[in-house]
Every structure is written in C-alpha cells, then in structure tokens.
Amino acid sequence: PVRVVLLGGPCCGKGTIAPMLSQAFRARALGVGQLLRSEIRTGTARGKAAADAMAAGELLPDDIAISVLRDRMAGSRDVRANGWLLDGFPRTESQATAMLAEGEEYLRPDCVLVLDRPDELIREFALGRMADAATGAIFHPVYAPPPLSDERTRSRLVWRVDDTPQAVDARIADYRRCIGPILDTFRAAGVPVLELDNARSELLTFEEAARFVEGTGLDKLARMGGRAALAAAAAAAGDGEDV
C-alpha cells in the first residue's frame, strides 16, 4: 500500500485528481478538515479546540492536526492495509517536519505530488466557480458549465462569499510562500516529490501522477522484500501492525 501526500494551490485540481488516484490505488482518501469536522460533531476536546480556533480566525495548532492524523492512520485497519492519500496537508513547514519526526512512521509519506497552475488561471477558476447548494458539486461557466437542461440544479447554484479577488490573491500568496519550504523538508528527508503542471487536461495530469505513484510503490515493494514479504505484512496488519 502506498502513502501519498497531494498538495496544490487553490483551484489547482486536487478535488478532481484526489479521487482518481484514490480509486486507482485503492488508497483511503483523507483530509484534515474532514477529520476535524468529525471531531467537532462528536464533541471531543480536540474538536472543541479546533472549533474555537476557527471561530477566532486563528490557525489550527499543529499538535491537534497531527494527533488527529496519527489516530486515524495508526488506528484504522483500512488505512494500514490499503494505504492513504492525504489531500491538502501539510500546509506549513512545521507540519511537514512533524510528519517526518522520529516515531511518526504512520505519518511518513512514500511520495508527494504537487499540482500547479499559473496564478491567472487560478484566479479565473476561483472567481467563476459555483457550487450546487444541495450536492456540493462544483461548476464553472467556462470549464465545467452546469447542464442547460437541468433547471433544478441551476436554481441551486451559489457562489462562495469569500471568493473575492482580494481573498483569492491572498490565498495564492500564502500558498506560494509556504510550498517551497514544505517541499524542501520532504526532499531533505528523502521523500520523492513530483511537481505537475495542471494547466492542461486533468487526464494527462492523472496519467503522469499515477506513473509516479506506481513507480514509488514498486520501489517500496522491492525494499520490503517483494510480494511474499508484502503478503506477510498485510497478514500482520490484521493483528494491528503497520503495513
């Protein structure tokens, strides 16, 4: 099983590429936001701390994000057996460092994929995107127009109130500032990194990403001693050991 980190700026296609890779490699797709929303709904101490930070407009403390990930990745048989694809995390150099810390073997990725688009194309995507208020499906008047014949869907479309030119530019600047140190941290630790131009057909991007992940998986398989050793490790996963 492979462990993949998928990063990218706003509107760079993570929401399209992530499920494609997850299905292709049968890896469990995970997001810190999704895990934290679950914690908030169940009223845990971490969920309360996360809700308080978001309400105050503050960044989530690294220790909360890392502990939520650790519990999900180390404590779930499906993740141990099938691997994982972590969408949009880490967001800071300190979070990347925490994932690679000694004793955090459950959090160390086998590879990192980075999706990129020119800033002008990101702005065009961000300022034009619409969401179906009922299903969450994303549309765009140019790149993914809603079906003309589906009046019900078209009547439910809404624009995000925070997708203003100023807000989009701030998100782009924040991403550009943070991504370099994050990738340097992974590369320094020996984690393979592939940067992908996604200003093209996303099928081409997926094809290139899949080849890279497959190659990483084969290298991992060879290090583990081949398929026989992998089968033994998979059997051990049923007893609570990591794969």
Coordinates of C-alpha atoms in Angstrom, one line a residue:
P1 CA 0.0 0.0 0.0
V2 CA 1.2 3.5 -0.9
R3 CA 1.1 6.7 1.2
V4 CA 0.7 9.8 -0.9
V5 CA 0.6 13.5 0.0
L6 CA -1.3 15.6 -2.6
L7 CA -0.6 19.3 -2.4
G8 CA -1.6 22.3 -4.6
G9 CA -2.7 25.8 -4.6
P10 CA -6.3 27.0 -4.6
C11 CA -8.3 25.7 -7.6
C12 CA -5.4 23.6 -8.9
G13 CA -7.4 20.5 -9.3
K14 CA -6.9 18.5 -6.1
G15 CA -10.6 17.8 -5.8
T16 CA -10.5 16.1 -9.2
I17 CA -7.2 14.3 -9.1
A18 CA -7.5 13.0 -5.5
P19 CA -10.5 10.6 -6.0
M20 CA -9.0 9.4 -9.3
L21 CA -5.7 8.4 -7.6
S22 CA -7.6 7.0 -4.5
Q23 CA -9.6 4.8 -6.7
A24 CA -6.7 3.7 -8.9
F25 CA -4.5 2.7 -6.0
R26 CA -7.4 1.7 -3.6
A27 CA -5.9 4.1 -1.1
R28 CA -8.0 5.7 1.6
A29 CA -8.6 9.4 0.8
L30 CA -8.1 11.6 3.9
G31 CA -8.3 15.3 4.7
V32 CA -7.6 17.0 7.9
G33 CA -10.6 19.2 7.5
Q34 CA -12.9 16.2 7.2
L35 CA -11.3 14.5 10.2
L36 CA -11.7 17.7 12.3
R37 CA -15.3 18.2 11.3
S38 CA -16.0 14.7 12.6
E39 CA -14.2 15.6 15.9
I40 CA -16.3 18.7 16.2
R41 CA -19.6 16.8 15.6
T42 CA -18.7 14.2 18.2
G43 CA -17.8 17.0 20.7
T44 CA -14.2 15.8 21.5
A45 CA -11.7 18.0 23.3
R46 CA -9.8 18.3 20.0
G47 CA -12.9 19.2 18.2
K48 CA -13.7 21.9 20.6
A49 CA -10.2 23.3 20.3
A50 CA -10.4 23.3 16.5
A51 CA -13.9 25.0 16.6
D52 CA -12.6 27.7 18.9
A53 CA -9.5 28.3 16.7
M54 CA -11.7 28.6 13.6
A55 CA -14.2 30.9 15.3
A56 CA -11.3 33.2 16.3
G57 CA -9.9 33.1 12.8
E58 CA -6.7 31.5 14.1
L59 CA -4.5 28.8 12.6
L60 CA -5.1 25.3 13.9
P61 CA -2.3 24.3 16.3
D62 CA 0.0 21.7 14.7
D63 CA -0.3 19.3 17.6
I64 CA -4.1 19.0 17.1
A65 CA -3.8 18.3 13.4
I66 CA -1.0 15.8 13.8
S67 CA -2.7 14.0 16.7
V68 CA -5.9 13.6 14.6
L69 CA -4.0 12.3 11.7
R70 CA -2.0 9.9 13.9
D71 CA -5.1 8.4 15.4
R72 CA -6.7 7.9 12.0
M73 CA -3.7 6.4 10.3
A74 CA -2.4 4.3 13.1
G75 CA -5.7 3.2 14.5
S76 CA -7.6 2.1 11.3
R77 CA -7.1 -1.2 9.7
D78 CA -8.3 0.0 6.3
V79 CA -5.6 2.7 6.2
R80 CA -2.9 0.2 7.3
A81 CA -4.0 -2.3 4.7
N82 CA -4.8 0.0 1.8
G83 CA -2.5 3.0 2.3
W84 CA -3.7 6.6 2.2
L85 CA -3.9 9.7 0.1
L86 CA -3.7 12.9 2.2
D87 CA -5.3 15.8 0.4
G88 CA -4.0 19.3 1.1
F89 CA -1.9 18.6 4.1
P90 CA 0.7 19.7 5.4
R91 CA 0.1 23.4 4.9
T92 CA 3.2 24.6 6.7
E93 CA 6.9 23.7 7.0
S94 CA 6.4 22.8 10.7
Q95 CA 3.6 20.4 9.9
A96 CA 5.8 18.7 7.3
T97 CA 8.5 18.4 9.9
A98 CA 6.1 16.9 12.4
M99 CA 5.0 14.2 9.9
L100 CA 8.6 13.2 9.4
A101 CA 9.6 13.1 13.1
E102 CA 11.1 10.1 14.7
G103 CA 8.4 7.8 15.9
E104 CA 5.8 9.1 13.5
E105 CA 6.2 6.2 10.9
Y106 CA 2.4 6.1 10.3
L107 CA 2.6 9.7 9.0
R108 CA 5.6 9.5 6.7
P109 CA 4.5 9.6 3.0
D110 CA 6.1 7.4 0.3
C111 CA 5.8 10.3 -2.1
V112 CA 4.5 13.8 -2.6
L113 CA 2.5 15.2 -5.6
V114 CA 2.1 18.9 -6.2
L115 CA -0.4 20.3 -8.6
D116 CA 0.2 23.8 -10.0
R117 CA -1.4 26.3 -12.3
P118 CA -0.5 29.8 -13.3
D119 CA -1.8 32.4 -10.9
E120 CA -4.0 34.0 -13.6
L121 CA -5.7 30.6 -14.3
I122 CA -6.2 30.1 -10.6
R123 CA -8.0 33.4 -10.4
E124 CA -10.2 32.6 -13.3
F125 CA -11.2 29.3 -11.8
A126 CA -11.8 30.7 -8.3
L127 CA -13.8 33.8 -9.3
G128 CA -16.0 31.8 -11.6
R129 CA -16.8 28.6 -9.7
M130 CA -20.2 27.9 -8.4
A131 CA -21.5 25.1 -6.1
D132 CA -24.7 23.2 -6.0
A133 CA -26.1 24.0 -2.6
A134 CA -27.7 20.6 -2.3
T135 CA -24.9 18.2 -3.5
G136 CA -21.7 20.3 -3.2
A137 CA -20.9 19.7 -6.9
I138 CA -18.7 22.4 -8.4
F139 CA -19.4 24.1 -11.7
H140 CA -17.7 26.9 -13.7
P141 CA -19.3 28.9 -16.6
V142 CA -16.4 28.1 -18.9
Y143 CA -14.6 25.0 -17.7
A144 CA -17.5 23.0 -16.1
P145 CA -20.8 24.6 -17.0
P146 CA -23.9 23.3 -15.4
P147 CA -26.3 21.3 -17.7
L148 CA -28.5 23.7 -19.6
S149 CA -31.4 21.3 -19.4
D150 CA -31.2 20.9 -15.6
E151 CA -33.1 23.9 -14.3
R152 CA -33.3 22.4 -10.8
T153 CA -29.5 22.2 -10.5
R154 CA -29.1 25.7 -12.0
S155 CA -31.5 27.2 -9.5
R156 CA -29.4 25.8 -6.6
L157 CA -26.1 27.3 -7.7
V158 CA -24.4 29.6 -5.3
W159 CA -21.1 31.5 -5.3
R160 CA -18.7 31.4 -2.3
V161 CA -18.8 34.7 -0.5
D162 CA -15.1 34.5 0.2
D163 CA -14.1 34.1 -3.4
T164 CA -13.3 37.8 -3.9
P165 CA -10.3 39.0 -5.9
Q166 CA -8.6 40.2 -2.8
A167 CA -9.2 36.9 -0.9
V168 CA -8.1 34.8 -3.8
D169 CA -4.9 36.8 -4.2
A170 CA -4.2 36.4 -0.5
R171 CA -4.7 32.6 -0.7
I172 CA -2.4 32.4 -3.7
A173 CA 0.3 34.5 -2.0
D174 CA 0.1 32.4 1.2
Y175 CA 0.4 29.1 -0.8
R176 CA 3.4 30.4 -2.8
R177 CA 5.1 31.5 0.4
C178 CA 4.6 28.1 2.2
I179 CA 5.0 25.5 -0.5
G180 CA 8.8 25.9 -1.1
P181 CA 9.9 25.1 2.5
I182 CA 7.4 22.3 2.7
L183 CA 8.8 20.6 -0.4
D184 CA 12.4 21.2 0.7
T185 CA 11.6 19.5 4.0
F186 CA 10.3 16.4 2.3
R187 CA 13.1 16.3 -0.2
A188 CA 15.7 16.6 2.5
A189 CA 14.2 13.6 4.2
G190 CA 14.5 11.5 1.1
V191 CA 10.8 11.6 0.1
P192 CA 10.2 11.7 -3.7
V193 CA 8.5 14.8 -4.9
L194 CA 6.8 15.4 -8.3
E195 CA 5.5 18.8 -9.3
L196 CA 2.8 18.6 -12.0
D197 CA 1.6 21.3 -14.4
N198 CA -2.2 21.0 -14.2
A199 CA -2.9 23.8 -16.8
R200 CA -3.9 21.0 -19.2
S201 CA -6.2 18.0 -19.4
E202 CA -6.5 16.5 -16.0
L203 CA -6.5 13.1 -17.6
L204 CA -2.9 13.8 -18.7
T205 CA -2.0 15.0 -15.2
F206 CA -3.6 11.9 -13.7
E207 CA -1.6 9.7 -16.0
E208 CA 1.7 11.3 -15.1
A209 CA 0.9 11.2 -11.4
A210 CA -0.2 7.6 -11.5
R211 CA 3.0 6.5 -13.2
F212 CA 5.0 8.3 -10.4
V213 CA 3.0 6.7 -7.6
E214 CA 3.2 3.3 -9.2
G215 CA 7.0 3.6 -9.5
T216 CA 7.2 4.7 -5.9
G217 CA 5.1 1.7 -4.9
L218 CA 7.3 -0.7 -6.8
D219 CA 10.4 0.8 -5.2
K220 CA 8.7 0.3 -1.8
L221 CA 7.8 -3.3 -2.6
A222 CA 11.4 -4.0 -3.6
R223 CA 12.7 -2.6 -0.3
M224 CA 10.2 -4.7 1.6
G225 CA 11.5 -7.9 0.0
G226 CA 9.0 -8.5 -2.7
R227 CA 5.4 -9.7 -2.9
A228 CA 5.9 -12.5 -0.4
A229 CA 7.1 -10.1 2.3
L230 CA 4.2 -7.7 1.4
A231 CA 1.6 -10.6 1.9
A232 CA 3.1 -11.3 5.3
A233 CA 2.9 -7.7 6.2
A234 CA -0.7 -7.5 5.1
A235 CA -1.5 -10.5 7.2
A236 CA 0.2 -8.8 10.2
A237 CA -1.9 -5.8 9.6
G238 CA -4.9 -7.8 10.8
D239 CA -3.1 -8.1 14.1
G240 CA -2.8 -4.4 14.5
E241 CA 0.7 -3.9 13.0
D242 CA 1.5 -1.3 10.4
V243 CA 2.0 -2.2 6.7

